[in-house]
Short mmCIF file of C-alpha atoms in Angstrom, two decimals:
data_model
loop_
_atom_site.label_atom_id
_atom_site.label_comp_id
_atom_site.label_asym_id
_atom_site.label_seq_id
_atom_site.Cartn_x
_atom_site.Cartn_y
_atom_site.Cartn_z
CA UNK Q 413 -30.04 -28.22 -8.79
CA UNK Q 414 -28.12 -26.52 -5.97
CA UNK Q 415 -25.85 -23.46 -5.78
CA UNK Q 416 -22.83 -24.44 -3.97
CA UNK Q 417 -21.13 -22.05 -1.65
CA UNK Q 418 -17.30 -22.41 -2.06
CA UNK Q 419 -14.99 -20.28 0.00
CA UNK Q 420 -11.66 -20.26 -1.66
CA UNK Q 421 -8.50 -19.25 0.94
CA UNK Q 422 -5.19 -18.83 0.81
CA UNK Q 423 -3.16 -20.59 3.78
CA UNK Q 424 -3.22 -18.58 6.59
CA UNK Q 425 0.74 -18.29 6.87
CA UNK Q 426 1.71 -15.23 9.33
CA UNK Q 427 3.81 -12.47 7.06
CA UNK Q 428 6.93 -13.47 10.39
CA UNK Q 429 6.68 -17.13 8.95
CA UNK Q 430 6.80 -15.91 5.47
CA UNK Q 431 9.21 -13.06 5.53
CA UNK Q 432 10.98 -13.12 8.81
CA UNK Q 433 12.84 -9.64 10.06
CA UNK Q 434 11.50 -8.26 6.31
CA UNK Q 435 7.53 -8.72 7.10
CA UNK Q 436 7.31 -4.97 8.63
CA UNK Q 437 8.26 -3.85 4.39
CA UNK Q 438 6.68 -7.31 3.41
CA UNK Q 439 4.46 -8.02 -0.10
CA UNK Q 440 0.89 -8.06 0.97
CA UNK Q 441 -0.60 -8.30 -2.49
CA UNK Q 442 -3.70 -10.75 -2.78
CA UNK Q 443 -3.79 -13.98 -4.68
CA UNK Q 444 -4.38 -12.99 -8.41
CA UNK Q 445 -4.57 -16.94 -9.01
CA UNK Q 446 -7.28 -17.44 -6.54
CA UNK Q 447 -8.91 -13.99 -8.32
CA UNK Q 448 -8.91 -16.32 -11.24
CA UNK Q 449 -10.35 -19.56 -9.79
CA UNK Q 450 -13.22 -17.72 -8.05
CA UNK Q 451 -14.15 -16.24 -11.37
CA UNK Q 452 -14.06 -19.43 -13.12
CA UNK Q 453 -16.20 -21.10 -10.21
CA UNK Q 454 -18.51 -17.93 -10.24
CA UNK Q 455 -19.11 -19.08 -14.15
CA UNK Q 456 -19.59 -22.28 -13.44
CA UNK Q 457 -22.56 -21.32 -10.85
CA UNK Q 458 -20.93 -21.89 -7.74
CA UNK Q 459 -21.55 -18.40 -4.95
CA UNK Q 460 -18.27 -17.97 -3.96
CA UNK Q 461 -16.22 -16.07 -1.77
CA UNK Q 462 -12.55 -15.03 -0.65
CA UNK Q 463 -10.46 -15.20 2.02
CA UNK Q 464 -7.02 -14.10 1.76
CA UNK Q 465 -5.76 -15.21 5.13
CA UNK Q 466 -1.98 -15.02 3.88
CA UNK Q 467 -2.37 -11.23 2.78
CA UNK Q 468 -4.24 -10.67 5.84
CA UNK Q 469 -1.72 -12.26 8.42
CA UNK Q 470 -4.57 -14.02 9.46
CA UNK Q 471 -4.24 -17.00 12.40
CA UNK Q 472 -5.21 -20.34 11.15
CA UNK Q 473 -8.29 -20.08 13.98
CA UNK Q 474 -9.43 -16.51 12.51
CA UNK Q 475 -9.21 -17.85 9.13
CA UNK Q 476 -11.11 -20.91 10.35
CA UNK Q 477 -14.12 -18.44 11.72
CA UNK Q 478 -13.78 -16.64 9.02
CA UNK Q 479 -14.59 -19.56 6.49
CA UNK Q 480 -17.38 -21.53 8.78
CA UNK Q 481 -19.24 -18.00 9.49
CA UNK Q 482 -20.00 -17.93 5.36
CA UNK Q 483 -21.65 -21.95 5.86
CA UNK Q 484 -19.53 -23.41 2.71
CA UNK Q 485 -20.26 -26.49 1.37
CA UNK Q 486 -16.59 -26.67 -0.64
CA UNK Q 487 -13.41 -24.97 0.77
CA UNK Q 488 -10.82 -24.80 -1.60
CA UNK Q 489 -7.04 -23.50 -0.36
CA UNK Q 490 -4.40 -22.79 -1.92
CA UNK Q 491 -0.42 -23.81 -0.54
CA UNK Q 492 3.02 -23.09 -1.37
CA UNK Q 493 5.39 -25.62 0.49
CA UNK Q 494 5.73 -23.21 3.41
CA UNK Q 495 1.84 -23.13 3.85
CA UNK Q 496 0.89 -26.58 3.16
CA UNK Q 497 0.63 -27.62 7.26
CA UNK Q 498 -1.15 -24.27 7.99
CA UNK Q 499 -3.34 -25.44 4.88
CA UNK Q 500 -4.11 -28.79 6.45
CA UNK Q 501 -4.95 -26.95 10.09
CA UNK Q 502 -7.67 -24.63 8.34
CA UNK Q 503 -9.03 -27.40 6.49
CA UNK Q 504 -9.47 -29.66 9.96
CA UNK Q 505 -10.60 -26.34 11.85
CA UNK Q 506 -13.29 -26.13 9.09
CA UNK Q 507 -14.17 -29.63 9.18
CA UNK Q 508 -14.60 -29.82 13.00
CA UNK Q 509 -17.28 -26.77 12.46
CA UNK Q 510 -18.76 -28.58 9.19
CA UNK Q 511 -18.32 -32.14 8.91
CA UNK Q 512 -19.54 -32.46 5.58
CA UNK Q 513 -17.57 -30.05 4.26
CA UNK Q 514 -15.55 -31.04 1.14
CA UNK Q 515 -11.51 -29.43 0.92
CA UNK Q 516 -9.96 -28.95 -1.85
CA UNK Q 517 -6.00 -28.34 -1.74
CA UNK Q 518 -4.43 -26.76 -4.89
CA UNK Q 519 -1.27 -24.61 -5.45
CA UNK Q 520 2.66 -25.81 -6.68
CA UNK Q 521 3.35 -28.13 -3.26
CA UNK Q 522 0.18 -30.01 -3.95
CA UNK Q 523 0.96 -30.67 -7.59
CA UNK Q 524 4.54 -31.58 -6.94
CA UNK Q 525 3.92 -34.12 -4.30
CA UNK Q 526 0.39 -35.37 -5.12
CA UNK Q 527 -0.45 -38.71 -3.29
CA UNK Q 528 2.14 -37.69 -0.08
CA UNK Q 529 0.16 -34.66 -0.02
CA UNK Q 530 -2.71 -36.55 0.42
CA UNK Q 531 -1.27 -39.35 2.40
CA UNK Q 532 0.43 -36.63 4.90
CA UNK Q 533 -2.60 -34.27 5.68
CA UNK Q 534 -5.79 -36.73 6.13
CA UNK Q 535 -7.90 -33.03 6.36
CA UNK Q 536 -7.96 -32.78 2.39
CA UNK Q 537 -10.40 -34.51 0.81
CA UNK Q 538 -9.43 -33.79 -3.23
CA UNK Q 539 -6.15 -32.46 -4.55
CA UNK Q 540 -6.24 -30.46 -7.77
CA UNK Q 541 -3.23 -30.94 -9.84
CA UNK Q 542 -1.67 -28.58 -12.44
CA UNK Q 543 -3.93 -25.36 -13.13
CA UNK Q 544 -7.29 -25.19 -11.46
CA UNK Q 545 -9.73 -23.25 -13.34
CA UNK Q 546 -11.53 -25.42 -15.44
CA UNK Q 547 -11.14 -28.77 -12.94
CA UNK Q 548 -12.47 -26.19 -10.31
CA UNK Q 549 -15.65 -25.36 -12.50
CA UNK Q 550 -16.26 -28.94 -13.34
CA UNK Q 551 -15.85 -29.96 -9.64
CA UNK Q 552 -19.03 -27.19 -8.86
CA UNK Q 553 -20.99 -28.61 -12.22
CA UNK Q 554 -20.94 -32.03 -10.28
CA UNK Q 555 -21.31 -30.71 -7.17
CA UNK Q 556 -24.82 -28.73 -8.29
CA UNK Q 557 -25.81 -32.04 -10.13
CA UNK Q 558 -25.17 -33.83 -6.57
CA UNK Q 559 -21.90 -35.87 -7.15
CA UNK Q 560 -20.66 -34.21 -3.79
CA UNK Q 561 -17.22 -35.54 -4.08
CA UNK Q 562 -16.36 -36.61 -7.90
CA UNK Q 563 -13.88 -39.51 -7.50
CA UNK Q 564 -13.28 -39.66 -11.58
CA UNK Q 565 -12.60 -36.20 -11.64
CA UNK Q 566 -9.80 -35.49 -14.00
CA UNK Q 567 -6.87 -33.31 -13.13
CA UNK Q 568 -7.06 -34.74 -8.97
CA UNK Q 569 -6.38 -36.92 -6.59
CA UNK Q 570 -8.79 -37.99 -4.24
CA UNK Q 571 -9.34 -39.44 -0.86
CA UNK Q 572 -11.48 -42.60 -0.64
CA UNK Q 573 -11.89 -44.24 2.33
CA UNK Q 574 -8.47 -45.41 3.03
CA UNK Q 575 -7.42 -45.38 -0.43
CA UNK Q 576 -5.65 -42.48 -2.60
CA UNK Q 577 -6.75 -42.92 -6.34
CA UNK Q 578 -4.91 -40.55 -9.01
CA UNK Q 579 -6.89 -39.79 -12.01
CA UNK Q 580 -6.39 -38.68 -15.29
CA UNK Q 581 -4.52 -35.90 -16.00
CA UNK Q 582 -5.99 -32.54 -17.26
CA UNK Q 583 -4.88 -30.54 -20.62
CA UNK Q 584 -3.42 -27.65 -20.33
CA UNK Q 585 -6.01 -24.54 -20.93
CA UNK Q 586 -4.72 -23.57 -24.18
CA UNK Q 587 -6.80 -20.28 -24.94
CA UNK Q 588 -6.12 -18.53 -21.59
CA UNK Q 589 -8.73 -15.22 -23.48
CA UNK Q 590 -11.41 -18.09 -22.42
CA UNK Q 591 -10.73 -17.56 -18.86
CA UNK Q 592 -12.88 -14.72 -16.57
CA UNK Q 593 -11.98 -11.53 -15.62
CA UNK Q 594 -10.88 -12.23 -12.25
CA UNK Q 595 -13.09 -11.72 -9.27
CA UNK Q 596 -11.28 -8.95 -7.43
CA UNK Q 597 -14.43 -7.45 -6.17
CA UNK Q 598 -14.79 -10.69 -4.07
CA UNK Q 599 -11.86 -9.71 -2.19
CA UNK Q 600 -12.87 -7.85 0.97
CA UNK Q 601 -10.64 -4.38 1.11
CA UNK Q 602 -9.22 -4.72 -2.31
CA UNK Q 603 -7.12 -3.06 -3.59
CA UNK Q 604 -6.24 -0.46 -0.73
CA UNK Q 605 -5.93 -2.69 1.99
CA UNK Q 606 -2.54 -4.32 0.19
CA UNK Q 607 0.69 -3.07 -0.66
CA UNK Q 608 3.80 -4.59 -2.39
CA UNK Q 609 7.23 -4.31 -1.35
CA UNK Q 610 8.31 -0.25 -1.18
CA UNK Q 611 10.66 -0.66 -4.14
CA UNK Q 612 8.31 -1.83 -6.59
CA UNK Q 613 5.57 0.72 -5.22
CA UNK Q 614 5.49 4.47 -7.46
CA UNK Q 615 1.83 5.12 -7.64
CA UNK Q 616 -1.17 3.71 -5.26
CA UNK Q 617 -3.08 1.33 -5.06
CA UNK Q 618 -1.46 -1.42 -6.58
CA UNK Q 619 -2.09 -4.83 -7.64
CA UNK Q 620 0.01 -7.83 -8.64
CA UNK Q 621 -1.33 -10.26 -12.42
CA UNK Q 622 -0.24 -12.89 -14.06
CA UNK Q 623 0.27 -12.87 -18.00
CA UNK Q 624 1.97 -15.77 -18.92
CA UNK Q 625 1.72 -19.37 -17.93
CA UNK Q 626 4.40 -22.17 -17.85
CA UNK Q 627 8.40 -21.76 -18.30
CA UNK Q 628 10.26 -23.61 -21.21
CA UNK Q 629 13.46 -22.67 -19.01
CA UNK Q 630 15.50 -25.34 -17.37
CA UNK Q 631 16.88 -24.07 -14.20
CA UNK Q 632 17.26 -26.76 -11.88
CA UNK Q 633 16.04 -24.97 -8.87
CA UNK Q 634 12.56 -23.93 -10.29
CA UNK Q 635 9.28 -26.00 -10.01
CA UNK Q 636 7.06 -26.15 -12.90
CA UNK Q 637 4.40 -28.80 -11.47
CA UNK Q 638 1.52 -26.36 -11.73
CA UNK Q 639 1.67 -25.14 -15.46
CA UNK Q 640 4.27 -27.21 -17.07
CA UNK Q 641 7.34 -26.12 -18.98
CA UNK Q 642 5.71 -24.67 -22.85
CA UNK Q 643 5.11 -20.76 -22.24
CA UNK Q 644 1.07 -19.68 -22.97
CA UNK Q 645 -0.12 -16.26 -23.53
CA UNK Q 646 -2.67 -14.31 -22.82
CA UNK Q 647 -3.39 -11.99 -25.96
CA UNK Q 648 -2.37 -8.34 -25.82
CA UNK Q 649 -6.15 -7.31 -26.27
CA UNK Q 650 -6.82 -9.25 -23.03
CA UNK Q 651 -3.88 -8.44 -21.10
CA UNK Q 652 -4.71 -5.06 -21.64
CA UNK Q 653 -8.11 -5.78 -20.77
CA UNK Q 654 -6.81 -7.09 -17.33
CA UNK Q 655 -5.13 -3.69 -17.01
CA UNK Q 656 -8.05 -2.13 -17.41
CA UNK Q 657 -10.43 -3.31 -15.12
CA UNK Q 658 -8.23 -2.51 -12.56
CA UNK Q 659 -7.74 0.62 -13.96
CA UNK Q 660 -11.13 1.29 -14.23
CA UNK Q 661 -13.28 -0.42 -11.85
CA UNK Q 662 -11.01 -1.00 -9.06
CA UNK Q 663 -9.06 1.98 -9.12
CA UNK Q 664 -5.07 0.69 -9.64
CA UNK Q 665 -2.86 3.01 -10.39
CA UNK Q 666 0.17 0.69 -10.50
CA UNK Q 667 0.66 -3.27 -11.93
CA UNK Q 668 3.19 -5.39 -10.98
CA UNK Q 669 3.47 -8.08 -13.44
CA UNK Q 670 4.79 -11.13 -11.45
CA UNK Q 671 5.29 -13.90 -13.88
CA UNK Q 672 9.26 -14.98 -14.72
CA UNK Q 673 8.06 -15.61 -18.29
CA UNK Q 674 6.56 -11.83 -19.07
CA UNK Q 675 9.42 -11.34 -21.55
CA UNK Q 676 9.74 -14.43 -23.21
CA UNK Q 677 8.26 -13.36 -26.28
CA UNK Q 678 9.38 -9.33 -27.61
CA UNK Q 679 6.65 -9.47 -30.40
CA UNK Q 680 4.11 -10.30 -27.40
CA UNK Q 681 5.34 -7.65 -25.13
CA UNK Q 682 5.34 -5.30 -27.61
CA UNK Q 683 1.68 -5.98 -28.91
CA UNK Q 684 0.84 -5.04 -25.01
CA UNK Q 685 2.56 -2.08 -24.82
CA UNK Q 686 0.67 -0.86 -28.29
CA UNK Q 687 -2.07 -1.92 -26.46
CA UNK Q 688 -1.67 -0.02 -23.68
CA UNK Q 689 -0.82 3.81 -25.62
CA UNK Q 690 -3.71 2.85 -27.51
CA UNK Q 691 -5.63 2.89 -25.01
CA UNK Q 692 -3.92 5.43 -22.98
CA UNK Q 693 -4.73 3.59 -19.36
CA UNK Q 694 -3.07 5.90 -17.00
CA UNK Q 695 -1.38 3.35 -15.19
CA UNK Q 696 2.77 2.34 -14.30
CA UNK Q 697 4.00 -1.19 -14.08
CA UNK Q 698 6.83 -3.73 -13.48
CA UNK Q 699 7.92 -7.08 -14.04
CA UNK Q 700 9.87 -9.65 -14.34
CA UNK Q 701 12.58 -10.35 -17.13
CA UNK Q 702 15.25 -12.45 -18.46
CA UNK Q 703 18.96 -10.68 -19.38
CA UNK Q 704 18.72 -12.37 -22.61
CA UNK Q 705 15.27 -11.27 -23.96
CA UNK Q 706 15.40 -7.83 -23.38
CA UNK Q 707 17.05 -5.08 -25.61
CA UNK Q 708 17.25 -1.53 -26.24
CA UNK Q 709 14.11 -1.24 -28.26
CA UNK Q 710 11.90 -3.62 -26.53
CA UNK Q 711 13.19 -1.33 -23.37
CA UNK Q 712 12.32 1.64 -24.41
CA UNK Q 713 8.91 1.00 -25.92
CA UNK Q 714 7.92 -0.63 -22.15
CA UNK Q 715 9.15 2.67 -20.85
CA UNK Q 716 6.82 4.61 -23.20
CA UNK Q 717 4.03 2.43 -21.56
CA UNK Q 718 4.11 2.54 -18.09
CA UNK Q 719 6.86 0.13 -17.32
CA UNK Q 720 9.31 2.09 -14.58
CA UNK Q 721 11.41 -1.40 -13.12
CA UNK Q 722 12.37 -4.76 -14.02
CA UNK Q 723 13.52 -7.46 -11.51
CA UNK Q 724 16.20 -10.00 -13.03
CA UNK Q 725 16.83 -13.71 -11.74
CA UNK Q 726 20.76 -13.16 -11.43
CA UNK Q 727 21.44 -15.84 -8.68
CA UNK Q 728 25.32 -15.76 -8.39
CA UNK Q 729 28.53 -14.06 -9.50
CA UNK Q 730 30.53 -17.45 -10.27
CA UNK Q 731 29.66 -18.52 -13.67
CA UNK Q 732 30.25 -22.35 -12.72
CA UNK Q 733 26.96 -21.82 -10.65
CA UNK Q 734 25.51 -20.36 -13.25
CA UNK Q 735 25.96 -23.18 -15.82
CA UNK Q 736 26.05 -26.25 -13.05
CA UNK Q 737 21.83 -24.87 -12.50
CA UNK Q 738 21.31 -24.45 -16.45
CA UNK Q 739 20.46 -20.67 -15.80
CA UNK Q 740 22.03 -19.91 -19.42
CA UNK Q 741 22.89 -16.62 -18.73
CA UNK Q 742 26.43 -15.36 -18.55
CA UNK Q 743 27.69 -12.59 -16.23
CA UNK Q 744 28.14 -10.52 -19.90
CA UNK Q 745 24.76 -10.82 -20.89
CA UNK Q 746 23.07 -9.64 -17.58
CA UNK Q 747 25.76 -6.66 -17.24
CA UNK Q 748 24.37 -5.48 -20.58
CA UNK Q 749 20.69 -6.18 -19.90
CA UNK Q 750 21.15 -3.78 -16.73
CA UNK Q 751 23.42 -1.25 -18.41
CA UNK Q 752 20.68 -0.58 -21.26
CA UNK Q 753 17.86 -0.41 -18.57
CA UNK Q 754 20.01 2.08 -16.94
CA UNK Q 755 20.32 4.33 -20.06
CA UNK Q 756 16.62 4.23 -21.40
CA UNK Q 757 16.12 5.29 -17.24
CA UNK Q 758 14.43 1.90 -16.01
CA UNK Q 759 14.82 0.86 -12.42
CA UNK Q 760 16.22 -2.87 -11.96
CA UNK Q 761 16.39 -5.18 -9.28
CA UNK Q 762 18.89 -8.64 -8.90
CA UNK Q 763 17.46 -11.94 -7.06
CA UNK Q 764 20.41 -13.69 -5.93
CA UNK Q 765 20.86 -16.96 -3.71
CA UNK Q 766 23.27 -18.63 -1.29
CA UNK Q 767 23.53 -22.65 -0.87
CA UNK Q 768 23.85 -23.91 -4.50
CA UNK Q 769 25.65 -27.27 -4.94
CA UNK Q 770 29.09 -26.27 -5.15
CA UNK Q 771 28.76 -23.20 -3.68
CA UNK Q 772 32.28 -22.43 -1.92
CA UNK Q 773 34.00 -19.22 -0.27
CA UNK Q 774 35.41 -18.59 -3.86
CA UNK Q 775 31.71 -18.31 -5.85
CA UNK Q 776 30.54 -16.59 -2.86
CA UNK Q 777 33.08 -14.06 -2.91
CA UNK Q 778 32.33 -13.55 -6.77
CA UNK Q 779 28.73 -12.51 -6.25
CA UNK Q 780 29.71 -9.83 -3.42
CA UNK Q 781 32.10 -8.39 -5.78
CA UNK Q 782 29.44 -8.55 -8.87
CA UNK Q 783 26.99 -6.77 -6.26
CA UNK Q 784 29.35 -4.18 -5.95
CA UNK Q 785 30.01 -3.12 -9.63
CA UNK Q 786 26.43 -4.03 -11.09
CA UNK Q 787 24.26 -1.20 -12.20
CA UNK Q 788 21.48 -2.27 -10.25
CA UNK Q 789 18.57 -0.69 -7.54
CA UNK Q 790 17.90 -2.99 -5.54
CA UNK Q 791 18.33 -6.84 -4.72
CA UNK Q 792 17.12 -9.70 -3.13
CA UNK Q 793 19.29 -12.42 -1.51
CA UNK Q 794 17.33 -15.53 -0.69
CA UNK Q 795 18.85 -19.04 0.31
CA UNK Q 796 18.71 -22.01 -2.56
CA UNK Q 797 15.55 -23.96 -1.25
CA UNK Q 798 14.86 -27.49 -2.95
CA UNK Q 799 11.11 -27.16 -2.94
CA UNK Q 800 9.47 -30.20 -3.90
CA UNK Q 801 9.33 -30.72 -7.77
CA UNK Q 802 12.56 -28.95 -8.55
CA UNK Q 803 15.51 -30.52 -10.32
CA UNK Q 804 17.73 -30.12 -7.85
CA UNK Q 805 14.90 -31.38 -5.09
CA UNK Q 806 15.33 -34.43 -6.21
CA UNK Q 807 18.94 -34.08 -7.23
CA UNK Q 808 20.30 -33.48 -3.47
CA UNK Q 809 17.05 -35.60 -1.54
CA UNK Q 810 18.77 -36.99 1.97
CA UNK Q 811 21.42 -34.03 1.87
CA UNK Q 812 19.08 -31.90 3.31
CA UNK Q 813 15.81 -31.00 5.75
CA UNK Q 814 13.25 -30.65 3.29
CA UNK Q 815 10.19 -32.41 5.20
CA UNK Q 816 10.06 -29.32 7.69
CA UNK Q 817 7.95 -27.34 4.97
CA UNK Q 818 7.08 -24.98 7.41
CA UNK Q 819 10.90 -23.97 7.38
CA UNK Q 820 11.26 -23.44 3.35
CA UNK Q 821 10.54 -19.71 3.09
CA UNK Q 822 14.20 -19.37 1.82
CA UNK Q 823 14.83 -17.35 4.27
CA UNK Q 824 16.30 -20.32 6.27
CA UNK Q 825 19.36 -22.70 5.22
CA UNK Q 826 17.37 -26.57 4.70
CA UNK Q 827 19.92 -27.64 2.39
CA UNK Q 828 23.53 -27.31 3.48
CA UNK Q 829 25.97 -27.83 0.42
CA UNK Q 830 29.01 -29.72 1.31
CA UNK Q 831 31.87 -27.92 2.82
CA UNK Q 832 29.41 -25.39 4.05
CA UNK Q 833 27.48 -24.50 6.89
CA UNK Q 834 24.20 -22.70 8.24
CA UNK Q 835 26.13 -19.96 9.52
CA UNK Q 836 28.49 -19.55 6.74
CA UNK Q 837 25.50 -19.41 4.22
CA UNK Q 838 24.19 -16.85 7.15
CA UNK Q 839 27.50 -14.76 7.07
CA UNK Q 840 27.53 -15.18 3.04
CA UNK Q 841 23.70 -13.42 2.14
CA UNK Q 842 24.78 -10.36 4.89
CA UNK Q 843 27.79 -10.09 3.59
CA UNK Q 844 26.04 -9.46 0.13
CA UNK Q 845 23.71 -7.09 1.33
CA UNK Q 846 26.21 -5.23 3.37
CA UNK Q 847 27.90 -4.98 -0.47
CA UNK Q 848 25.14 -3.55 -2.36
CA UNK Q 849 23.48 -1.28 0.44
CA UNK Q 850 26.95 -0.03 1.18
CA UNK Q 851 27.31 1.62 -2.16
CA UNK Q 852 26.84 5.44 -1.86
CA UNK Q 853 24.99 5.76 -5.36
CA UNK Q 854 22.35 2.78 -4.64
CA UNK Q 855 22.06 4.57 -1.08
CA UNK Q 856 21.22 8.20 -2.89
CA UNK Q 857 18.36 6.20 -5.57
CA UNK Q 858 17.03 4.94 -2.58
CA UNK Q 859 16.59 8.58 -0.77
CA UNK Q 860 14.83 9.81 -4.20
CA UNK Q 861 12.81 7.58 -4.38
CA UNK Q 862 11.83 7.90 -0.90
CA UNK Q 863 11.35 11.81 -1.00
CA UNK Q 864 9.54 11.12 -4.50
CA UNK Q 865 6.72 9.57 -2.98
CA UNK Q 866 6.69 9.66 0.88
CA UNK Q 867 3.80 7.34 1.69
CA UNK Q 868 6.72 5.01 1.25
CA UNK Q 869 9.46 6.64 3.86
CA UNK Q 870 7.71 4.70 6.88
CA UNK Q 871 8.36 1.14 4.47
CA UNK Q 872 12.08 2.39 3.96
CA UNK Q 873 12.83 2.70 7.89
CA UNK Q 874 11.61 -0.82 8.61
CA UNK Q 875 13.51 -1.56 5.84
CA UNK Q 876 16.92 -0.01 7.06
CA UNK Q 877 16.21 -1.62 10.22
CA UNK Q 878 15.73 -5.01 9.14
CA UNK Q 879 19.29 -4.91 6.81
CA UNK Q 880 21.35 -3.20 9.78
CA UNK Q 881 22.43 -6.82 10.82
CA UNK Q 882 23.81 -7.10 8.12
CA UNK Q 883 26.33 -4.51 8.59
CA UNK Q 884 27.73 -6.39 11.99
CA UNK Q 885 28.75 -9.17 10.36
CA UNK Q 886 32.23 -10.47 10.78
CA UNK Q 887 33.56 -11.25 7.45
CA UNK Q 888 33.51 -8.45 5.06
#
């Protein structure tokens, strides 16, 4: 029965492509997804290895030489909707190298647009659908038996000849404590060799998890392909057990909990912060949150553990936007949420977009002036991008260019709502930037913060350099 060696990458997308004017102070952090799938392969008795091309602002051709130099006979890749053509050119580098190779795509494009995926890009051979571990782990079980490329394989789609056949879907993993440790040692450099955007960074080195999996939310502009829309757990004895490894064996100092659904459930958080003192890891941490799960308590018991910032979806100021992408939030409820973080002395961020249906000079004009008065640290203003499986994808198809995946880094306008334009939607994110980072007191948390930890003062330049064209735009 063979080993088989499977290379698992993540598309080699160039931080420029990903980040634009921001990639000097961009997120570098490593895949903790493919951590996961190379642990579950591992298990399954596959000799596997890593190549974080994204992280590494690796070129598709070093990626390529960097996956035919370790001889694979599987290469799996993961793609977000911006990587998926970079995806397909690593895959046909590889293949020109090693014919027989077998490529696996996986990530949230893939699983949103299954059989186009496949149709588009003739360079992947099987597309995983929904989470990968345990399809992954069967896929290497075959492979070692000899079934080289498993064409009843539940959980893909797969390439035949000229034919696309979908199979059978797979269940959900519904004890995620049954999933590995993930592999971190099999990724070269980790965890020094990455950083995380300067605001989120207090202690070094860092790395980025995952605790929760799927989002019972309905926002329209969110894609829940991958792990469906009922929230699972990990337990707090195994979150904290994530924690510590990196704590322990890796050396982290600082977790950034990534996942929009951290917060979903107070009794859960709060069994991982108990955890946590319990243990007494000497680690900090953020995360994620929603306005309306949070409260004074719950706040202050996270700041007892570790937990120094939260980042909240806020999207707009006009509370017709709010309700037209079922974000069920009012502008009350997130004013709160941030006020009570700001007494029990936690740090927040605000994501906010541009280019919503509907979106007009008036709501526009509402989330500059809610910028201006919110008690926040920090934002992020990105532009409404239909990716594929989203509500409001398939709610404004045609209106848009949404086939240029390359472009949807939502950094760019591909979706133009009517009685805008690109350079109004341009005009509109500076103009809420120039807002928030003209505000003397956000300014002065900044400098702190800064002269707190000063590994970080290079980050905060590029930073300030990368907003000041913001300040010379026209409309204020």
């Amino acid at each position: 029965m063979m080993k088989p060696r499977l290379i698992l990458a993540t598309a080699p997308v160039s931080l420029e492509d990903r980040y634009g004017k921001y990639a000097a102070v961009a997120n570098t952090q490593p895949s903790f997804g493919v951590a996961s799938l190379a642990s579950a392969a591992k298990r399954a008795g596959a000799e596997v290895g890593i190549i974080e091309a994204s992280s590494r602002n690796m070129s598709v051709e070093d990626a390529a030489s960097a996956v035919t130099g370790c001889d694979p006979d599987i290469l799996g890749i993961s793609a977000t909707s911006i990587g998926i053509i970079a995806a397909s050119d690593l895959a046909l580098a590889a293949k020109q190298e090693h014919p027989e190779l077998l490529t696996v795509i996986g990530g949230c494009h893939a699983s949103a647009l299954p059989e186009e995926t496949l149709r588009q890009f003739q360079s992947f051979d099987v597309l995983v659908v929904g989470e990968g571990e345990s399809t992954l782990a069967e896929l290497v079980e075959r492979f070692k038996a000899g079934d080289r490329k498993p064409l009843d394989l539940d959980g893909t789609v797969v390439r035949n000849g000229d034919t696309i056949k979908r199979n059978a879907p797979r269940a959900l993993i519904e004890d995620l404590d049954s999933l590995p440790l993930p592999a971190w040692d099999l990724i070269e450099g980790f965890p020094r060799s990455f950083r995380p955007s300067p605001a989120r960074a207090m202690r070094w080195p860092c790395a980025s998890i995952v605790m929760t999996r799927g989002c019972p939310n309905a926002c329209t502009f969110c894609d829940r392909s991958v792990f469906g829309r009922r929230c699972r757990s990990y337990s707090a004895g195994y979150a904290a057990d994530l924690c510590e490894d990196l704590v322990s064996n890796h050396g982290v100092r600082e977790i950034l909990i990534e996942d929009d659904t951290f917060i979903i459930s107070g009794k859960t958080v709060t069994a991982f912060c108990e955890e946590l003192l319990q243990r007494g890891l000497d680690i900090s941490w953020s995360c994620l949150g929603r306005a309306d799960r949070v409260d004074r308590d719950l706040l202050a018991l996270m700041k007892k553990a570790g937990c120094w910032h939260i980042s909240f979806g806020i999207e707009s100021g006009d509370e017709d936007i709010l309700k037209a992408v079922n974000k069920n939030l009012n502008i009350a409820q997130i004013t709160s949420a941030l006020k009570t973080c700001r007494e029990v002395g936690m740090k927040t961020k605000g994501f906010f977009m541009v280019g919503f249906p509907g979106e007009s000079e008036k709501s526009i004009q509402s989330t500059v002036d809610l910028v201006r008065a919110l008690p926040l640290d920090d934002i992020s203003v990105m532009h409404l991008t239909p990716f594929p499986g989203s509500e409001i994808a398939r709610a404004v198809d045609g209106e848009g260019t949404f086939t240029d995946w390359k472009a949807m880094n939502a950094l760019e306008p591909v979706y133009i709502p009517e009685g805008m334009t690109a350079e109004l939607l341009e005009n509109a994110r500076d103009r809420i930037y120039k807002a928030f980072f003209s505000r003397m007191d956000v300014l002065a948390r900044h400098a702190m913060h800064a002269l707190k930890h000063p590994r970080l003062i290079p980050f905060y330049f590029a930073g300030a350099r990368s907003l000041l064209p913001a300040f010379t735009t026209r409309k204020q």
